[in-house]
Every structure is written in structure tokens, then in C-alpha cells.
PDB file of C-alpha atoms in Angstrom:
ATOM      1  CA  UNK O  76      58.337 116.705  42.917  1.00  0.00           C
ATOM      2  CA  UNK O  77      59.395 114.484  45.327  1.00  0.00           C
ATOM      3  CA  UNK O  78      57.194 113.242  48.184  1.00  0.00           C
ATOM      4  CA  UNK O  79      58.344 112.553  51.701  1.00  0.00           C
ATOM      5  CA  UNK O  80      56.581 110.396  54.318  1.00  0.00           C
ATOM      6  CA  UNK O  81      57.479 110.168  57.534  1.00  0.00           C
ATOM      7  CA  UNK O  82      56.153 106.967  59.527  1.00  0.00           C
ATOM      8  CA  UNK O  83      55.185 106.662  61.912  1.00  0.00           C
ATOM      9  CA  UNK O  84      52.849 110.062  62.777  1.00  0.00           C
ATOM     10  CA  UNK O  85      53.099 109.739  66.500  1.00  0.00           C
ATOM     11  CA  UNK O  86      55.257 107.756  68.653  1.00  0.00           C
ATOM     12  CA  UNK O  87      55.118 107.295  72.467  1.00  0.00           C
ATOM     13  CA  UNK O  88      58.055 106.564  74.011  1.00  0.00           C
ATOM     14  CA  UNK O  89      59.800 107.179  77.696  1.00  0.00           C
ATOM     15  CA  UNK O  90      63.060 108.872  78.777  1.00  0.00           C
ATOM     16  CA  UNK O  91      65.976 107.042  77.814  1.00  0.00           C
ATOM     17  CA  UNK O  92      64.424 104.842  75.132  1.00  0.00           C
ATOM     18  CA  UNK O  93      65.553 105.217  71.829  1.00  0.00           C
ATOM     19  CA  UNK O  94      63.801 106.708  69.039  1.00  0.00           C
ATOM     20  CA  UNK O  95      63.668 105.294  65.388  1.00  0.00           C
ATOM     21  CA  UNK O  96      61.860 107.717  62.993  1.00  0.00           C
ATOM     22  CA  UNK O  97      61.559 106.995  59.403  1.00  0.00           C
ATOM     23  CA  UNK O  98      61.738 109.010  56.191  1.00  0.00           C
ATOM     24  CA  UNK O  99      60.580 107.592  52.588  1.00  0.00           C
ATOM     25  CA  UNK O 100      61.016 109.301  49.229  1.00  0.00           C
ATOM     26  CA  UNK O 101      58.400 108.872  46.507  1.00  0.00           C
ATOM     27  CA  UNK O 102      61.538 108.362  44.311  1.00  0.00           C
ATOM     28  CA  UNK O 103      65.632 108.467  45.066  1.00  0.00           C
ATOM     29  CA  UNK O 104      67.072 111.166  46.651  1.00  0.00           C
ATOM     30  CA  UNK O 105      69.829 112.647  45.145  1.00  0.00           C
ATOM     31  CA  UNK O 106      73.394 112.381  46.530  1.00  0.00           C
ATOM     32  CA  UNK O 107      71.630 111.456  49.889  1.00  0.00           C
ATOM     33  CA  UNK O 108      70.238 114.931  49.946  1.00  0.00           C
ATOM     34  CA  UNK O 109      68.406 114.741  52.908  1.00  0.00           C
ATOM     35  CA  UNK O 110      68.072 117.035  56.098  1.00  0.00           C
ATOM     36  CA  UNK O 111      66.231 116.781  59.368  1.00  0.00           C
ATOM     37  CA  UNK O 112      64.714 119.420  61.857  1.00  0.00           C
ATOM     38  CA  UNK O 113      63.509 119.547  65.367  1.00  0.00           C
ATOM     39  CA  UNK O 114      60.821 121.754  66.469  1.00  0.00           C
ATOM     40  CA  UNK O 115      59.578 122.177  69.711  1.00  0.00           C
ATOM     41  CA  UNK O 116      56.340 123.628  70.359  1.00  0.00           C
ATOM     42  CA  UNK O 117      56.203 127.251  69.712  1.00  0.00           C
ATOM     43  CA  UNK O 118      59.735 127.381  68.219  1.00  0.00           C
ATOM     44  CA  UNK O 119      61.631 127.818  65.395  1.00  0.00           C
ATOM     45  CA  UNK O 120      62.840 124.383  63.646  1.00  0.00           C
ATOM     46  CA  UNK O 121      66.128 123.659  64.360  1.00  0.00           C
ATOM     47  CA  UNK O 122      68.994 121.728  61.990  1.00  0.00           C
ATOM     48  CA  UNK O 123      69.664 118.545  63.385  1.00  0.00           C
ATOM     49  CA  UNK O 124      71.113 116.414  60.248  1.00  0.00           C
ATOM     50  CA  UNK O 125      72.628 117.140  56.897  1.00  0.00           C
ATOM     51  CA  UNK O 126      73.636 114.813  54.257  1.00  0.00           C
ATOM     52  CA  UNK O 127      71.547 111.993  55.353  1.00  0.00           C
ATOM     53  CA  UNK O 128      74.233 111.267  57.998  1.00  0.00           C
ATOM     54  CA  UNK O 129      76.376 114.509  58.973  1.00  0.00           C
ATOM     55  CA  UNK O 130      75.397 115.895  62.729  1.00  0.00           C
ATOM     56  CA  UNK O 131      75.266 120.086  62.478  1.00  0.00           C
ATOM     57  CA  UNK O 132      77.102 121.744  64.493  1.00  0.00           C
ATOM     58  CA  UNK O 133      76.233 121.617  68.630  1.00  0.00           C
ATOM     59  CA  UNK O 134      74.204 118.932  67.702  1.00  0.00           C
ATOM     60  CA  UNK O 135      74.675 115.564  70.926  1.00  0.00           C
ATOM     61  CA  UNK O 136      75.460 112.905  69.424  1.00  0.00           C
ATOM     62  CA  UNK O 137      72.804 110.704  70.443  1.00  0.00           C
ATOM     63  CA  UNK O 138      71.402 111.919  67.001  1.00  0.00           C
ATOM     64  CA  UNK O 139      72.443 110.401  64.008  1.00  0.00           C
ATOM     65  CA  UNK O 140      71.143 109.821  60.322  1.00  0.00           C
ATOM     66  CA  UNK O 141      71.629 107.227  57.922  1.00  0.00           C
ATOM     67  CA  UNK O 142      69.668 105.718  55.150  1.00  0.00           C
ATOM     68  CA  UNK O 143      70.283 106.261  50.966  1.00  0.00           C
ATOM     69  CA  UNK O 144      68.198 106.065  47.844  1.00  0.00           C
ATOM     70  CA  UNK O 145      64.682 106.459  49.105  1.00  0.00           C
ATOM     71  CA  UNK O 146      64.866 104.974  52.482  1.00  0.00           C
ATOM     72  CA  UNK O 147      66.512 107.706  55.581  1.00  0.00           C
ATOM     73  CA  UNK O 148      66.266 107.066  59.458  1.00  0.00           C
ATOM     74  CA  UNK O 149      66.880 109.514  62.027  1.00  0.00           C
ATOM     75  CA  UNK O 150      67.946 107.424  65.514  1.00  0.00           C
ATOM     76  CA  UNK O 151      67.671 108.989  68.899  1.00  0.00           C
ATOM     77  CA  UNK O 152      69.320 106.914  71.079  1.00  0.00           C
ATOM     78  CA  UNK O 153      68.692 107.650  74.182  1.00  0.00           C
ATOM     79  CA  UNK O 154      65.729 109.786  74.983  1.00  0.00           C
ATOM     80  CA  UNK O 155      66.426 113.050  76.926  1.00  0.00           C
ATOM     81  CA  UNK O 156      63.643 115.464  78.244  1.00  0.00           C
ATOM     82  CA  UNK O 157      63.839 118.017  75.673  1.00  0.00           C
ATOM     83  CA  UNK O 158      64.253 115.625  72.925  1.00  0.00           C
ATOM     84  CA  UNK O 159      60.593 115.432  72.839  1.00  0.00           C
ATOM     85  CA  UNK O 160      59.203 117.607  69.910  1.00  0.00           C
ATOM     86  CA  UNK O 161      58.142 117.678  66.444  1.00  0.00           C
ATOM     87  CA  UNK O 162      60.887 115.970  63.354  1.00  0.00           C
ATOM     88  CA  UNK O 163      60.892 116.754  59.655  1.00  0.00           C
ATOM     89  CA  UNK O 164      62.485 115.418  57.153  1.00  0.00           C
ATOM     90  CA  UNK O 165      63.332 117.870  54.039  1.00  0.00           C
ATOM     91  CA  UNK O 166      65.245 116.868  50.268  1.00  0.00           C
ATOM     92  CA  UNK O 167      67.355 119.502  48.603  1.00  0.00           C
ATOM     93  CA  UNK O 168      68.635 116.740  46.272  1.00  0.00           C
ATOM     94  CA  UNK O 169      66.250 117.264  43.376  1.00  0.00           C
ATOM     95  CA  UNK O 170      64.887 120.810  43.796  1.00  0.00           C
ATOM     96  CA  UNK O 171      63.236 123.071  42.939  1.00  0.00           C
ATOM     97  CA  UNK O 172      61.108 122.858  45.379  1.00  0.00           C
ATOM     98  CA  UNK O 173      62.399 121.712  48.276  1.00  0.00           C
ATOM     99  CA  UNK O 174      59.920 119.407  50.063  1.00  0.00           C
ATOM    100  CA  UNK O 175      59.601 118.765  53.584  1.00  0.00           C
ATOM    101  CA  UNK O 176      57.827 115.456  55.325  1.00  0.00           C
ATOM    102  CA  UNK O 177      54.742 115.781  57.191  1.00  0.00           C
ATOM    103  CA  UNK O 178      56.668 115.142  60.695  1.00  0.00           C
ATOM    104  CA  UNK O 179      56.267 113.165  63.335  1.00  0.00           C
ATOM    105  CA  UNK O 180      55.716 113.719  67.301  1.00  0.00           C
ATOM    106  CA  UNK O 181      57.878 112.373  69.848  1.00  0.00           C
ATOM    107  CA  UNK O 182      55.847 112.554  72.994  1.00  0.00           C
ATOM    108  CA  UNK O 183      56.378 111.134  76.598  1.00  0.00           C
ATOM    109  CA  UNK O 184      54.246 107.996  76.961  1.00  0.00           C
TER     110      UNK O 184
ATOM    111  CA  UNK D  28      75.545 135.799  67.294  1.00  0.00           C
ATOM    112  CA  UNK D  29      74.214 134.845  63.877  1.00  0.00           C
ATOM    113  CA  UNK D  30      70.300 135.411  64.104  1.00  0.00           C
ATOM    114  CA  UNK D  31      67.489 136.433  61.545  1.00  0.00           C
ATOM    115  CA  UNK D  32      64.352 138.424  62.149  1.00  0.00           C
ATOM    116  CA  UNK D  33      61.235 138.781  60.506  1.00  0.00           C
ATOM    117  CA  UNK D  34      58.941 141.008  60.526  1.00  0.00           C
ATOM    118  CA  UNK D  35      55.760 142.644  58.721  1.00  0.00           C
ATOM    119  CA  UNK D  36      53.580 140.529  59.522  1.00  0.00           C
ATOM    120  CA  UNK D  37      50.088 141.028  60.688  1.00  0.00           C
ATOM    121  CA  UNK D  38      46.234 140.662  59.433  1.00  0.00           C
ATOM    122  CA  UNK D  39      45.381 141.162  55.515  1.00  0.00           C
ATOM    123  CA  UNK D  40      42.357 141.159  53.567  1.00  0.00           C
ATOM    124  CA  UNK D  41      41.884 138.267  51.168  1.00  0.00           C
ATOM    125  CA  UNK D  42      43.219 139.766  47.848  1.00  0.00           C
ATOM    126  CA  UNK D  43      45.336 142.325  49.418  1.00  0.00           C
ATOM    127  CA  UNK D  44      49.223 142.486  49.669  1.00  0.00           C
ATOM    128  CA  UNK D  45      51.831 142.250  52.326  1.00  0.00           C
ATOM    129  CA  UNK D  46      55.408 142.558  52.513  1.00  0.00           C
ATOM    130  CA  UNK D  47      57.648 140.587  54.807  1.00  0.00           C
ATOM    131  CA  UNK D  48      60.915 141.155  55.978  1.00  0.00           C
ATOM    132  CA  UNK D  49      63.773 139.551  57.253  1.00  0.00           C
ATOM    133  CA  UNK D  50      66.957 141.241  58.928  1.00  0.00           C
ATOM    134  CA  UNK D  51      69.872 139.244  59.285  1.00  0.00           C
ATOM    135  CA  UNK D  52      72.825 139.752  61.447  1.00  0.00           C
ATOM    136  CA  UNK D  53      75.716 138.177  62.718  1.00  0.00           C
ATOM    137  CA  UNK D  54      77.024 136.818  59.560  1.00  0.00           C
ATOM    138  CA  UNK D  55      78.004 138.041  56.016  1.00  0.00           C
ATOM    139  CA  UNK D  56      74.768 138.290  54.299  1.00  0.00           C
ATOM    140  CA  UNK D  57      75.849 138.265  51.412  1.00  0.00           C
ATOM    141  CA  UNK D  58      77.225 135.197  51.384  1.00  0.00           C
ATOM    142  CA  UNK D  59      74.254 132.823  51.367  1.00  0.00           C
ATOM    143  CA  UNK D  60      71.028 132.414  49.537  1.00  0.00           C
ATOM    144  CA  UNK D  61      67.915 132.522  52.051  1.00  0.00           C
ATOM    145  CA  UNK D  62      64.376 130.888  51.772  1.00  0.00           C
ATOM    146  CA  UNK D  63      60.978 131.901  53.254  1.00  0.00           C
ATOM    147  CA  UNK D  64      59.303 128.799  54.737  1.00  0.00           C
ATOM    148  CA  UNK D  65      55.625 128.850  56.277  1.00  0.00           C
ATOM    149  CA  UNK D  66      53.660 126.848  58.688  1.00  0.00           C
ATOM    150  CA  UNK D  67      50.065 126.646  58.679  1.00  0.00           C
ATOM    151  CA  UNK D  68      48.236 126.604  62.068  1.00  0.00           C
ATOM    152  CA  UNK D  69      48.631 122.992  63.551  1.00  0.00           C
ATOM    153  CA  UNK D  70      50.161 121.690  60.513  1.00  0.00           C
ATOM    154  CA  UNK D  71      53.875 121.093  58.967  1.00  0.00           C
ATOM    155  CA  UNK D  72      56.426 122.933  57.593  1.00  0.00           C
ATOM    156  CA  UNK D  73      56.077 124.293  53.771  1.00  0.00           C
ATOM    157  CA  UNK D  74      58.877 125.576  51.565  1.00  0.00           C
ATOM    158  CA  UNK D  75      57.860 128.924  49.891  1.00  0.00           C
ATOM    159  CA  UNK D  76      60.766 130.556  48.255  1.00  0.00           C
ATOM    160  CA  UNK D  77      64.087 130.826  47.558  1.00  0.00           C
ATOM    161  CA  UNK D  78      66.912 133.749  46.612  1.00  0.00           C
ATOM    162  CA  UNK D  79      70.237 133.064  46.070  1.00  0.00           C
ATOM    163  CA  UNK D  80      73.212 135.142  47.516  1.00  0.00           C
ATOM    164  CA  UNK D  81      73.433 138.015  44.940  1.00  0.00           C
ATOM    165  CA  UNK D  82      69.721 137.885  44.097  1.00  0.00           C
ATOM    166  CA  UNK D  83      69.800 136.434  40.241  1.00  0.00           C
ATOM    167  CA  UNK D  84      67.915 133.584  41.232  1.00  0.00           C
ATOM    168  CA  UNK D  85      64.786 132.729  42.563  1.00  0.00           C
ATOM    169  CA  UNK D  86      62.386 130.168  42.959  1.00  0.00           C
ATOM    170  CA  UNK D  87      58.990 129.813  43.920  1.00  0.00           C
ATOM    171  CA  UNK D  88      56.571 126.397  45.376  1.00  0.00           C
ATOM    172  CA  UNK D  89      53.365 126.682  43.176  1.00  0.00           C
ATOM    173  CA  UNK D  90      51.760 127.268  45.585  1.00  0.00           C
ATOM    174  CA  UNK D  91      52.754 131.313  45.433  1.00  0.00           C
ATOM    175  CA  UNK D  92      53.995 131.144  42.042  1.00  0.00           C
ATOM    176  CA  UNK D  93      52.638 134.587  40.209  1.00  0.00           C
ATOM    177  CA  UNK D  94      51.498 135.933  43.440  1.00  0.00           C
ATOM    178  CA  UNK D  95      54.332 136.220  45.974  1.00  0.00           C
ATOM    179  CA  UNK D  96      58.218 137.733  45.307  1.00  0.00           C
ATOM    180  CA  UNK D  97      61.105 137.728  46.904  1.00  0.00           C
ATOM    181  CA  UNK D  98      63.948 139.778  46.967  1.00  0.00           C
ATOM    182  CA  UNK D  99      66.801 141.168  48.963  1.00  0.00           C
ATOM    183  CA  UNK D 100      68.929 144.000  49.726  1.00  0.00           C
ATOM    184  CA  UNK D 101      72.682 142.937  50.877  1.00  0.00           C
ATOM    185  CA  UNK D 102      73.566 146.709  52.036  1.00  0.00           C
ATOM    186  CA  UNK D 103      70.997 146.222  54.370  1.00  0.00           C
ATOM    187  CA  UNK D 104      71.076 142.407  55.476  1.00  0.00           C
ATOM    188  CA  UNK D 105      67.008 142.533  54.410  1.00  0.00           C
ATOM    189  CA  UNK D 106      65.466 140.175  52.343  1.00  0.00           C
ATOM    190  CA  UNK D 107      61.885 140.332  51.774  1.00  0.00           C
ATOM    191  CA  UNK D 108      58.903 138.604  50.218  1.00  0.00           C
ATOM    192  CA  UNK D 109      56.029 140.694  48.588  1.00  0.00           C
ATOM    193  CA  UNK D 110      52.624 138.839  49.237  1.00  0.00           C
ATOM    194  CA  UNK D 111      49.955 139.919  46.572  1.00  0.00           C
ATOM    195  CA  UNK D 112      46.443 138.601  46.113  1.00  0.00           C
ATOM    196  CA  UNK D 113      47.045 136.367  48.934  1.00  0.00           C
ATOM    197  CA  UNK D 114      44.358 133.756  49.923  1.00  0.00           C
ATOM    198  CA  UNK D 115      42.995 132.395  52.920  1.00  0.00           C
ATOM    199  CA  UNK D 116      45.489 129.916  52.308  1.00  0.00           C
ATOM    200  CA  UNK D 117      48.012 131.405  53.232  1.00  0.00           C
ATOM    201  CA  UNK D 118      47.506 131.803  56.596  1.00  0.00           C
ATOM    202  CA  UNK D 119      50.553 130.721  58.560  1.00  0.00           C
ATOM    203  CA  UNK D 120      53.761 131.630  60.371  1.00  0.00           C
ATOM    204  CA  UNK D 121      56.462 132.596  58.373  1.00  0.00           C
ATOM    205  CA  UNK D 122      60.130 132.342  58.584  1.00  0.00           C
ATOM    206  CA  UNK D 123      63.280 132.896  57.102  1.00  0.00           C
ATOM    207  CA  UNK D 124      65.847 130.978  57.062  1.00  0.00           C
ATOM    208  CA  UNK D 125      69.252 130.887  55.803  1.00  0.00           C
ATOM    209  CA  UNK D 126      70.631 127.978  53.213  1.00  0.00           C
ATOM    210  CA  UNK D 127      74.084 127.067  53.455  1.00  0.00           C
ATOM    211  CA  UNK D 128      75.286 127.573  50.044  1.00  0.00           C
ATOM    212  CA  UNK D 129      75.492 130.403  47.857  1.00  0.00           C
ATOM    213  CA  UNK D 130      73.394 129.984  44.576  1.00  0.00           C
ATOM    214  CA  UNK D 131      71.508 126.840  45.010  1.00  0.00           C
ATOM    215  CA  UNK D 132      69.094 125.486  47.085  1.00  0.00           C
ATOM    216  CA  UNK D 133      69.629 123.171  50.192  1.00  0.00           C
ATOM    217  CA  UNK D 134      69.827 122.623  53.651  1.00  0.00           C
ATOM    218  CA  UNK D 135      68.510 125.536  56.158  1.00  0.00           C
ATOM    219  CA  UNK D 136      71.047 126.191  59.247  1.00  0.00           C
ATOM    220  CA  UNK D 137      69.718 129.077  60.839  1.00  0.00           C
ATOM    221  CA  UNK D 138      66.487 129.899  61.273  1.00  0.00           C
ATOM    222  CA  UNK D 139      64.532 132.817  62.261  1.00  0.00           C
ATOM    223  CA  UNK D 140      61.619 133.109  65.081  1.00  0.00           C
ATOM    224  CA  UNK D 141      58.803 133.315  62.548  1.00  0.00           C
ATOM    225  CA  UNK D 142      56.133 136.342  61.990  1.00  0.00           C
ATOM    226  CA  UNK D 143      52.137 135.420  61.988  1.00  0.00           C
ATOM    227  CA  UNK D 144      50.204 135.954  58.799  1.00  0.00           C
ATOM    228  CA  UNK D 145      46.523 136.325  59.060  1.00  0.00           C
ATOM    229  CA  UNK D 146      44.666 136.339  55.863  1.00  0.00           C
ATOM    230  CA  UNK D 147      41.014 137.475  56.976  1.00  0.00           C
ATOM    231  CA  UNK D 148      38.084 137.704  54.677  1.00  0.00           C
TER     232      UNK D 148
END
């Protein structure tokens, strides 16, 4: 099973920073299998990423991927109001099961 | 629009069963395999199951192995997953959510608004 860990837990930033959020494998991901989701409090998560890299569909592009092997990224660029929530990371690359990262919090500083 | 809905859920005895559902609409259900994820109170998101898009394949985290099933019905856009003997642990809100692929597991793209499951003792 692979293990995903998302640094950091928490980070504080203001509107219009950007936002550098970090996924790590416990071993490579296959294919760059690798999703992320936003969830905002009391929500449903929502697809954000696909691919490692590939934005879903209605998704601004002040989001975007990247990252291979064991190593993803998820880069907000510019910090809107509503872009502060809750991001997972998730690998469908070597399944089953799918695994998910523990998240981390985007909150206003 | 393309939207799921679960429902079913509610408060169960430790040891007891449940069954979820999940009505999809907006899109050709049978088209695409679907998984059940949960989220504990205050805590992330867990994979639970999976079924792919005519049914012949399932998987399971370990979690529920043995105790939970999933199925679906593509005449009715209803999948479902058949809690038995379930624990305290498995507490949490649980949603479906559609994969987009056919007969193997990965990405979710649509998501549904979750039901609550209370295991009590």
C-alpha cells in the first residue's frame, strides 16, 4: 500500500499569496497517478487535479500540479477567498486501494 | 446536471447492519465504476470501496473487508453498500463518488453530498 504525506499540516497564508502544498509517496507512483481534492468545510471534496498535472474541468487556472515518481506539488498561485479549505492528495496508480493523504489546511493568516 | 445522492444513513447499533444508497443522475450510469469513500468526524478522507461499471468487480480497503458489500443496480442508477457487523469505527460521513473509467479504479470527478453514519453502542 502506498502511503501519502502531505507537508506541511497547516499553512497560514493571506489573499493573493501563493500556496505550495506538498505530496510524498512512500514509494513511486505509477504513471504519475496522482489526484488532488478541495474540500471546504462542510462540503463535498471537489476534483481539482488529475494526472499529477491535468486541471479538471471548470477548474481556474491558478491551480496547477506537477511533480513525478514520489515527489507531487499542488501550486496555488494566487490566493483567492474561497481558495481557503482543506487539500488531499489521492494515488490510483498502484491500487487496490486507493489511498488518500492526510490533507492539509489553507487558512487566512 | 450530473449529481449523486446518498442516502440510508442514520444511527446503528454496534454489530448491526446498514445499507447505503446512492442515486445517480444526470449521466449514463452505466458507464462508470463508482466508489464509497468515508470521513471520520474531524479527520481525512478514507477510500472504502469500489464497483466497476457492470458490477464484476469489486474491491474493498481492509478496513471493511468481510463486513461491508457493495453493489449496484444500473436500471435504477443505485448503487449501494451493505454495512454488517459494523464497529464504532466506522463512524463517519459517507459518500459516493463516481470514477472516471469504466472497470478500474482511479480518479473521483463527481462527488456526492455525503450521508452521516452513527455507529452507537
Amino acid at each position: 500500500e502506498i502511503v501519502l504525506t502531505q507537508l506541511p499540516g497547516t499553512l497560514s497564508l493571506s489573499p493573493g499569496e501563493r500556496a505550495t502544498l506538498s505530496c510524498r509517496a512512500s514509494q513511486s507512483v505509477r504513471s504519475s497517478y496522482l489526484a488532488w481534492y478541495q474540500q471546504k468545510h462542510g462540503q463535498a471534496p471537489r476534483l481539482l487535479v488529475y494526472g499529477a498535472s491535468s486541471r479538471a474541468t471548470d477548474i481556474p487556472d491558478r491551480f496547477s500540479g506537477s511533480g513525478s515518481g514520489t515527489d507531487f506539488t499542488l501550486t496555488i498561485s494566487r490566493l483567492e477567498p474561497e481558495d481557503f479549505a482543506v487539500y488531499y492528495c489521492q494515488q490510483y496508480g498502484n491500487t487496490p486501494p486507493l489511498t488518500f493523504g492526510q490533507g492539509t489546511k489553507v487558512e487566512i493568516k | 446536471q450530473v449529481q449523486l445522492v446518498e442516502s440510508g444513513g442514520g444511527v446503528v447499533q454496534s454489530g448491526k447492519s446498514l445499507r447505503l444508497s446512492c442515486a445517480a443522475s444526470g449521466f449514463t450510469f452505466g458507464r462508470f465504476a463508482l466508489h464509497w469513500v468515508r470521513q471520520a468526524p474531524g479527520k481525512g478522507l478514507e477510500w472504502v470501496a469500489f464497483i466497476s461499471s457492470d458490477g464484476n468487480t469489486e474491491y474493498f480497503a481492509d478496513s471493511v473487508k468481510g463486513r461491508f458489500t457493495v453493489s449496484r443496480d444500473n436500471s435504477k442508477n443505485t448503487m449501494y453498500l451493505q454495512m454488517t457487523s459494523v464497529r464504532a469505527e466506522d463512524t463517519a460521513f459517507y459518500y459516493c463518488a463516481r470514477d472516471r473509467g469504466h472497470d478500474a479504479p482511479h480518479f473521483m470527478d463527481v462527488w456526492g453530498t455525503g450521508t452521516p453514519v452513527t455507529v452507537s453502542s
